CSV table of N, CA, C and O in Angstrom, one decimal:
chain,number,residue,atom,x,y,z
A,1,ALA,N,-220.6,254.4,32.9
A,1,ALA,CA,-219.1,253.9,33.0
A,1,ALA,C,-219.2,253.2,31.2
A,1,ALA,O,-219.9,252.3,31.2
A,2,PRO,N,-218.2,254.0,30.0
A,2,PRO,CA,-217.9,252.9,28.9
A,2,PRO,C,-218.1,251.9,29.1
A,2,PRO,O,-218.1,250.8,28.3
A,3,GLU,N,-217.0,251.6,30.1
A,3,GLU,CA,-216.2,249.8,30.2
A,3,GLU,C,-216.7,249.5,31.8
A,3,GLU,O,-216.2,250.4,32.3
A,4,GLN,N,-217.5,248.3,31.7
A,4,GLN,CA,-217.9,248.4,33.4
A,4,GLN,C,-216.7,247.5,34.0
A,4,GLN,O,-216.7,247.7,35.7
A,5,VAL,N,-216.6,246.7,33.2
A,5,VAL,CA,-215.8,245.2,34.3
A,5,VAL,C,-214.2,245.2,33.2
A,5,VAL,O,-214.8,245.5,32.0
A,6,ARG,N,-213.3,245.2,34.2
A,6,ARG,CA,-212.3,244.8,33.2
A,6,ARG,C,-211.8,243.5,33.7
A,6,ARG,O,-211.5,243.4,35.7
A,7,ILE,N,-211.1,242.7,33.0
A,7,ILE,CA,-210.8,241.2,33.4
A,7,ILE,C,-209.5,240.8,33.6
A,7,ILE,O,-208.5,241.4,32.2
A,8,LEU,N,-208.9,241.0,34.3
A,8,LEU,CA,-207.0,241.1,34.3
A,8,LEU,C,-206.8,239.7,34.9
A,8,LEU,O,-206.2,239.6,35.8
A,9,PRO,N,-206.2,238.9,34.3
A,9,PRO,CA,-205.8,237.6,33.9
A,9,PRO,C,-204.1,238.1,34.4
A,9,PRO,O,-203.4,239.2,34.0
A,10,ILE,N,-203.5,237.3,35.2
A,10,ILE,CA,-202.1,237.4,36.2
A,10,ILE,C,-201.0,236.7,35.4
A,10,ILE,O,-200.0,237.2,34.7
A,11,SER,N,-201.5,235.8,34.0
A,11,SER,CA,-200.7,235.7,32.9
A,11,SER,C,-201.4,235.2,31.8
A,11,SER,O,-202.9,234.7,32.3
A,12,GLU,N,-200.9,235.1,30.6
A,12,GLU,CA,-201.4,234.5,29.5
A,12,GLU,C,-202.3,233.2,29.6
A,12,GLU,O,-203.1,232.5,29.2
A,13,LYS,N,-201.7,232.3,30.9
A,13,LYS,CA,-202.1,230.4,30.9
A,13,LYS,C,-203.8,231.0,30.8
A,13,LYS,O,-204.2,229.9,31.1
A,14,PHE,N,-204.2,232.0,31.9
A,14,PHE,CA,-205.7,232.4,31.9
A,14,PHE,C,-206.7,233.1,30.9
A,14,PHE,O,-207.4,233.4,31.5
A,15,LEU,N,-205.6,232.9,29.9
A,15,LEU,CA,-207.0,234.2,29.3
A,15,LEU,C,-208.1,233.3,28.4
A,15,LEU,O,-209.0,234.0,28.5
A,16,GLU,N,-208.0,231.9,28.6
A,16,GLU,CA,-208.8,230.9,28.1
A,16,GLU,C,-210.0,230.8,29.1
A,16,GLU,O,-211.1,231.3,28.8
A,17,PHE,N,-209.9,231.5,30.5
A,17,PHE,CA,-210.8,231.0,31.5
A,17,PHE,C,-211.5,232.5,31.8
A,17,PHE,O,-212.6,232.8,31.6
A,18,ALA,N,-210.5,233.6,31.1
A,18,ALA,CA,-211.1,235.0,31.5
A,18,ALA,C,-211.8,235.4,30.4
A,18,ALA,O,-212.6,236.2,30.0
A,19,ASP,N,-211.5,234.6,28.7
A,19,ASP,CA,-212.3,234.6,28.0
A,19,ASP,C,-213.9,234.1,28.1
A,19,ASP,O,-215.0,235.0,27.4
A,20,SER,N,-213.7,233.3,29.1
A,20,SER,CA,-215.1,232.4,29.2
A,20,SER,C,-216.0,233.8,29.9
A,20,SER,O,-216.9,233.7,29.6
A,21,ILE,N,-215.5,234.2,30.9
A,21,ILE,CA,-215.8,235.4,31.7
A,21,ILE,C,-216.3,236.3,30.7
A,21,ILE,O,-217.6,236.6,30.8
A,22,GLU,N,-215.6,236.7,29.9
A,22,GLU,CA,-215.8,238.1,29.1
A,22,GLU,C,-217.5,237.5,28.5
A,22,GLU,O,-218.1,238.5,28.5
A,23,SER,N,-217.2,236.3,28.0
A,23,SER,CA,-218.5,236.0,27.0
A,23,SER,C,-219.9,235.8,28.0
A,23,SER,O,-220.8,236.6,27.9
A,24,GLU,N,-219.8,235.4,29.0
A,24,GLU,CA,-220.9,235.1,30.1
A,24,GLU,C,-221.3,236.8,30.6
A,24,GLU,O,-222.3,236.5,30.7
A,25,LEU,N,-220.6,237.1,30.7
A,25,LEU,CA,-220.6,238.6,31.2
A,25,LEU,C,-221.1,239.8,29.8
A,25,LEU,O,-222.2,240.4,30.6
A,26,LYS,N,-220.9,239.5,29.0
A,26,LYS,CA,-221.3,240.0,27.7
A,26,LYS,C,-222.7,239.9,27.7
A,26,LYS,O,-223.6,240.4,27.2
A,27,ALA,N,-222.8,238.1,27.4
A,27,ALA,CA,-224.2,237.7,27.9
A,27,ALA,C,-225.7,238.4,28.0
A,27,ALA,O,-226.5,238.0,28.4
A,28,ALA,N,-224.7,238.7,29.4
A,28,ALA,CA,-226.0,239.1,30.3
A,28,ALA,C,-226.0,240.9,30.2
A,28,ALA,O,-226.5,241.5,30.8
A,29,GLY,N,-225.7,242.1,29.0
A,29,GLY,CA,-225.4,243.3,28.9
A,29,GLY,C,-224.4,243.8,29.7
A,29,GLY,O,-224.8,245.0,29.9
A,30,VAL,N,-223.2,243.2,30.0
A,30,VAL,CA,-222.2,244.4,30.5
A,30,VAL,C,-220.7,244.7,30.0
A,30,VAL,O,-220.9,243.6,28.7
A,31,ARG,N,-220.7,245.8,30.3
A,31,ARG,CA,-219.7,246.3,29.0
A,31,ARG,C,-218.3,245.5,29.4
A,31,ARG,O,-217.8,246.2,30.5
A,32,VAL,N,-217.5,244.4,29.2
A,32,VAL,CA,-216.4,243.9,29.7
A,32,VAL,C,-215.3,243.7,28.6
A,32,VAL,O,-215.6,243.8,27.3
A,33,LYS,N,-214.0,244.3,29.2
A,33,LYS,CA,-213.1,243.7,28.5
A,33,LYS,C,-211.8,243.0,28.8
A,33,LYS,O,-211.9,243.3,30.3
A,34,VAL,N,-210.8,242.8,28.4
A,34,VAL,CA,-210.0,241.4,28.8
A,34,VAL,C,-208.6,242.4,28.9
A,34,VAL,O,-208.6,242.4,27.5
A,35,ASP,N,-207.9,242.2,29.9
A,35,ASP,CA,-206.8,242.7,29.2
A,35,ASP,C,-205.9,242.0,29.2
A,35,ASP,O,-205.4,241.1,29.6
A,36,ARG,N,-205.3,242.5,27.7
A,36,ARG,CA,-204.2,240.9,27.5
A,36,ARG,C,-202.6,241.4,27.3
A,36,ARG,O,-201.8,240.4,26.8
A,37,THR,N,-202.5,242.6,28.2
A,37,THR,CA,-201.2,242.6,27.7
A,37,THR,C,-200.2,242.0,28.7
A,37,THR,O,-201.0,241.5,29.3
A,38,ASP,N,-198.9,242.0,28.7
A,38,ASP,CA,-197.6,241.5,29.5
A,38,ASP,C,-197.3,242.1,30.8
A,38,ASP,O,-196.7,241.3,31.2
A,39,ASP,N,-198.1,243.2,30.7
A,39,ASP,CA,-197.9,244.0,31.8
A,39,ASP,C,-198.2,243.3,33.3
A,39,ASP,O,-198.7,241.9,33.4
A,40,LYS,N,-197.5,243.5,34.5
A,40,LYS,CA,-197.3,242.8,35.5
A,40,LYS,C,-198.7,243.2,36.5
A,40,LYS,O,-199.5,244.1,35.6
A,41,VAL,N,-199.8,242.0,37.0
A,41,VAL,CA,-201.4,242.6,37.8
A,41,VAL,C,-201.0,244.0,38.2
A,41,VAL,O,-202.5,244.9,38.2
A,42,GLY,N,-199.7,244.7,39.1
A,42,GLY,CA,-200.4,246.0,39.4
A,42,GLY,C,-200.3,247.1,38.2
A,42,GLY,O,-201.5,247.8,39.0
A,43,ALA,N,-199.6,246.7,37.4
A,43,ALA,CA,-200.0,248.0,36.5
A,43,ALA,C,-201.2,247.6,35.5
A,43,ALA,O,-202.1,248.6,35.7
A,44,LYS,N,-201.4,246.4,35.4
A,44,LYS,CA,-203.2,246.7,35.1
A,44,LYS,C,-203.8,247.0,36.1
A,44,LYS,O,-204.9,247.6,35.7
A,45,ILE,N,-203.7,246.8,37.6
A,45,ILE,CA,-204.9,247.2,38.2
A,45,ILE,C,-204.9,248.8,38.2
A,45,ILE,O,-205.8,249.6,38.1
A,46,ARG,N,-203.5,249.3,38.0
A,46,ARG,CA,-203.1,251.0,38.4
A,46,ARG,C,-203.9,251.6,37.1
A,46,ARG,O,-204.6,252.5,36.8
A,47,LEU,N,-203.7,250.9,35.6
A,47,LEU,CA,-204.1,251.4,34.3
A,47,LEU,C,-205.7,251.1,34.6
A,47,LEU,O,-206.0,252.6,34.0
A,48,ALA,N,-206.5,250.2,35.1
A,48,ALA,CA,-208.0,250.3,35.2
A,48,ALA,C,-208.2,251.3,35.9
A,48,ALA,O,-209.4,252.1,35.8
A,49,GLN,N,-207.6,251.9,37.2
A,49,GLN,CA,-207.7,252.8,38.1
A,49,GLN,C,-208.2,253.9,37.3
A,49,GLN,O,-208.8,254.7,37.7
A,50,LEU,N,-206.8,254.1,36.7
A,50,LEU,CA,-206.6,255.2,35.9
A,50,LEU,C,-207.8,255.7,34.7
A,50,LEU,O,-208.4,257.0,34.8
A,51,ASP,N,-208.0,254.6,34.2
A,51,ASP,CA,-209.5,254.2,33.2
A,51,ASP,C,-210.7,254.9,34.3
A,51,ASP,O,-211.8,254.4,33.1
A,52,LYS,N,-210.9,254.2,35.2
A,52,LYS,CA,-212.2,254.7,36.2
A,52,LYS,C,-212.8,253.6,35.7
A,52,LYS,O,-214.2,253.8,35.7
A,53,VAL,N,-212.6,252.2,35.7
A,53,VAL,CA,-213.1,251.2,35.2
A,53,VAL,C,-213.7,250.7,37.1
A,53,VAL,O,-213.1,250.7,37.7
A,54,PRO,N,-215.2,250.7,37.1
A,54,PRO,CA,-215.7,250.3,38.3
A,54,PRO,C,-215.2,249.2,39.0
A,54,PRO,O,-214.6,249.3,39.7
A,55,TYR,N,-215.4,247.8,38.4
A,55,TYR,CA,-215.0,246.9,38.7
A,55,TYR,C,-213.5,246.1,37.5
A,55,TYR,O,-213.4,246.1,37.1
A,56,MET,N,-212.6,245.1,39.0
A,56,MET,CA,-211.4,244.6,38.1
A,56,MET,C,-211.7,243.5,38.6
A,56,MET,O,-211.5,243.5,39.4
A,57,LEU,N,-211.9,242.3,37.4
A,57,LEU,CA,-211.5,241.2,38.0
A,57,LEU,C,-210.2,240.1,37.9
A,57,LEU,O,-210.0,240.0,36.8
A,58,VAL,N,-209.8,239.9,39.0
A,58,VAL,CA,-208.1,239.1,39.0
A,58,VAL,C,-208.3,237.7,38.9
A,58,VAL,O,-209.4,237.0,39.7
A,59,ILE,N,-208.4,237.1,38.1
A,59,ILE,CA,-207.7,235.7,37.5
A,59,ILE,C,-206.5,235.1,37.3
A,59,ILE,O,-205.5,235.7,37.1
A,60,GLY,N,-206.8,233.8,38.7
A,60,GLY,CA,-205.5,233.5,37.8
A,60,GLY,C,-205.5,231.5,38.5
A,60,GLY,O,-207.0,231.7,38.3
A,61,ALA,N,-204.7,231.0,39.3
A,61,ALA,CA,-204.7,229.7,39.0
A,61,ALA,C,-205.9,228.9,40.4
A,61,ALA,O,-206.8,228.1,40.0
A,62,ARG,N,-205.8,230.2,41.4
A,62,ARG,CA,-207.3,230.1,42.2
A,62,ARG,C,-208.5,229.9,41.9
A,62,ARG,O,-209.4,229.2,42.3
A,63,GLU,N,-208.5,231.2,41.0
A,63,GLU,CA,-209.7,231.4,40.9
A,63,GLU,C,-210.2,230.8,39.5
A,63,GLU,O,-211.5,230.2,39.5
A,64,GLU,N,-209.6,230.2,38.5
A,64,GLU,CA,-209.7,229.2,37.6
A,64,GLU,C,-210.2,228.2,37.9
A,64,GLU,O,-211.1,227.4,38.0
A,65,GLU,N,-209.8,227.4,39.3
A,65,GLU,CA,-210.1,225.9,40.5
A,65,GLU,C,-211.4,226.0,40.8
A,65,GLU,O,-212.1,225.3,40.8
A,66,SER,N,-211.4,227.2,41.2
A,66,SER,CA,-212.5,227.2,42.3
A,66,SER,C,-213.8,228.0,41.3
A,66,SER,O,-215.0,227.8,42.0
A,67,GLN,N,-213.2,228.4,39.9
A,67,GLN,CA,-214.8,229.2,38.9
A,67,GLN,C,-215.1,230.3,39.9
A,67,GLN,O,-216.3,230.7,40.0
A,68,GLU,N,-214.1,231.0,40.4
A,68,GLU,CA,-214.5,232.2,41.0
A,68,GLU,C,-213.5,233.2,40.4
A,68,GLU,O,-212.9,232.9,39.7
A,69,VAL,N,-214.2,234.9,40.2
A,69,VAL,CA,-213.2,235.6,40.5
A,69,VAL,C,-212.7,236.8,42.0
A,69,VAL,O,-214.0,236.4,42.7
A,70,SER,N,-211.6,236.8,41.7
A,70,SER,CA,-211.3,237.8,42.5
A,70,SER,C,-211.8,239.5,42.7
A,70,SER,O,-211.1,239.8,41.2
A,71,ILE,N,-212.7,240.4,42.9
A,71,ILE,CA,-213.1,241.5,42.5
A,71,ILE,C,-211.8,242.8,43.4
A,71,ILE,O,-212.1,242.4,44.7
A,72,ARG,N,-211.6,243.6,42.8
A,72,ARG,CA,-211.3,244.5,42.9
A,72,ARG,C,-212.5,246.0,42.4
A,72,ARG,O,-212.7,246.1,41.6
A,73,HIS,N,-213.1,247.0,43.4
A,73,HIS,CA,-213.9,247.9,43.1
A,73,HIS,C,-213.3,249.2,42.9
A,73,HIS,O,-212.0,249.1,43.7
A,74,ARG,N,-213.4,250.1,42.1
A,74,ARG,CA,-212.4,251.4,41.9
A,74,ARG,C,-212.1,251.9,43.3
A,74,ARG,O,-211.6,252.7,43.3
A,75,ASP,N,-214.0,251.9,43.9
A,75,ASP,CA,-213.3,252.9,45.0
A,75,ASP,C,-213.0,252.4,46.0
A,75,ASP,O,-212.9,252.2,47.1
A,76,ARG,N,-213.6,251.0,46.3
A,76,ARG,CA,-214.0,250.6,47.7
A,76,ARG,C,-212.7,249.2,47.9
A,76,ARG,O,-212.5,248.8,49.0
A,77,GLY,N,-212.0,249.3,46.6
A,77,GLY,CA,-210.7,248.3,46.9
A,77,GLY,C,-211.2,247.2,46.6
A,77,GLY,O,-212.1,246.1,46.2
A,78,ASP,N,-210.3,245.9,47.4
A,78,ASP,CA,-210.6,244.6,47.1
A,78,ASP,C,-211.6,244.5,48.0
A,78,ASP,O,-212.3,244.1,48.8
A,79,GLU,N,-212.6,243.0,47.3
A,79,GLU,CA,-213.8,242.9,47.7
A,79,GLU,C,-213.9,241.1,48.0
A,79,GLU,O,-215.1,240.7,48.1
A,80,GLY,N,-213.1,240.7,48.2
A,80,GLY,CA,-212.9,239.6,48.0
A,80,GLY,C,-213.2,238.2,46.6
A,80,GLY,O,-212.8,239.1,45.6
A,81,SER,N,-213.9,236.9,47.0
A,81,SER,CA,-214.2,236.0,45.7
A,81,SER,C,-215.4,236.0,45.6
A,81,SER,O,-216.1,235.9,46.6
A,82,LEU,N,-215.8,235.4,44.9
A,82,LEU,CA,-217.7,235.4,44.3
A,82,LEU,C,-217.4,234.7,43.4
A,82,LEU,O,-216.7,234.6,42.2
A,83,GLY,N,-218.3,233.5,43.2
A,83,GLY,CA,-218.2,233.3,42.1
A,83,GLY,C,-218.7,233.6,40.8
A,83,GLY,O,-219.2,234.8,40.9
A,84,VAL,N,-218.6,232.8,39.7
A,84,VAL,CA,-218.9,234.0,38.1
A,84,VAL,C,-220.2,234.4,38.2
A,84,VAL,O,-220.7,235.3,37.9
A,85,GLN,N,-221.2,233.3,38.3
A,85,GLN,CA,-222.7,233.5,38.0
A,85,GLN,C,-223.3,234.2,39.6
A,85,GLN,O,-224.0,235.5,39.2
A,86,ALA,N,-222.5,234.8,40.2
A,86,ALA,CA,-223.4,235.4,41.3
A,86,ALA,C,-222.8,236.6,40.9
A,86,ALA,O,-223.4,237.8,40.9
A,87,PHE,N,-221.6,236.8,40.6
A,87,PHE,CA,-220.6,238.3,40.1
A,87,PHE,C,-221.8,239.1,39.0
A,87,PHE,O,-221.9,239.9,39.2
A,88,ARG,N,-221.9,238.2,38.2
A,88,ARG,CA,-222.7,238.1,36.9
A,88,ARG,C,-224.0,238.9,37.2
A,88,ARG,O,-224.6,240.2,36.9
A,89,ASP,N,-224.6,237.8,38.0
A,89,ASP,CA,-225.9,238.7,38.5
A,89,ASP,C,-226.0,239.8,39.6
A,89,ASP,O,-227.0,240.8,39.6
A,90,ARG,N,-224.7,240.5,40.3
A,90,ARG,CA,-225.0,241.1,41.2
A,90,ARG,C,-224.4,242.0,40.1
A,90,ARG,O,-225.4,243.5,40.4
A,91,VAL,N,-224.0,242.4,39.0
A,91,VAL,CA,-223.4,243.4,38.2
A,91,VAL,C,-225.0,244.2,37.7
A,91,VAL,O,-224.9,244.8,37.1
A,92,ALA,N,-225.3,242.6,37.0
A,92,ALA,CA,-226.5,243.2,36.3
A,92,ALA,C,-227.4,243.9,36.7
A,92,ALA,O,-228.1,244.8,36.2
A,93,GLU,N,-227.6,243.4,38.1
A,93,GLU,CA,-229.1,244.1,39.0
A,93,GLU,C,-227.9,245.6,39.2
A,93,GLU,O,-228.9,246.5,38.9
A,94,GLU,N,-227.2,246.0,39.1
A,94,GLU,CA,-226.2,247.1,39.5
A,94,GLU,C,-226.7,247.6,38.0
A,94,GLU,O,-226.7,249.1,38.6
A,95,ILE,N,-226.6,247.5,37.4
A,95,ILE,CA,-226.5,248.4,35.4
A,95,ILE,C,-228.4,248.4,36.0
A,95,ILE,O,-228.4,249.7,35.1
A,96,ARG,N,-229.2,247.2,35.8
A,96,ARG,CA,-230.8,247.7,35.9
A,96,ARG,C,-231.1,248.5,36.3
A,96,ARG,O,-231.8,249.3,36.1
A,97,SER,N,-230.1,248.6,38.1
A,97,SER,CA,-231.1,249.8,39.4
A,97,SER,C,-230.4,251.2,38.4
A,97,SER,O,-230.7,252.0,39.7
A,98,ARG,N,-229.4,251.5,38.0
A,98,ARG,CA,-228.5,252.3,37.6
A,98,ARG,C,-227.7,252.8,38.8
A,98,ARG,O,-227.4,254.1,39.0
A,99,SER,N,-227.0,251.9,39.5
A,99,SER,CA,-226.5,252.4,41.0
A,99,SER,C,-224.9,251.7,40.4
A,99,SER,O,-223.8,252.7,41.1
A,100,LEU,N,-224.7,251.5,39.2
A,100,LEU,CA,-222.8,251.2,39.1
A,100,LEU,C,-222.7,252.4,37.8
A,100,LEU,O,-223.1,253.0,37.6
């Protein structure tokens, strides 16, 4: 996939946290983009689904406070929350093994 992860902040208040996650994932070699539009989260998820992005990370107050990301997979749907580093390691391994 040209874009492997899309970060979906629920409002512009969380763009700073989204940017920090983006830079961490880029450092691990992941092709990632932050959705900076003012759309509602449902619309952002739908657009990412249509763009066939494998992973969507939904970012809000709870995720920022716990330093975790809520993961949605294109095919498997909601996968719950995971720490930023744990997700980075998981995606990097999927890329390395070409299972993403």
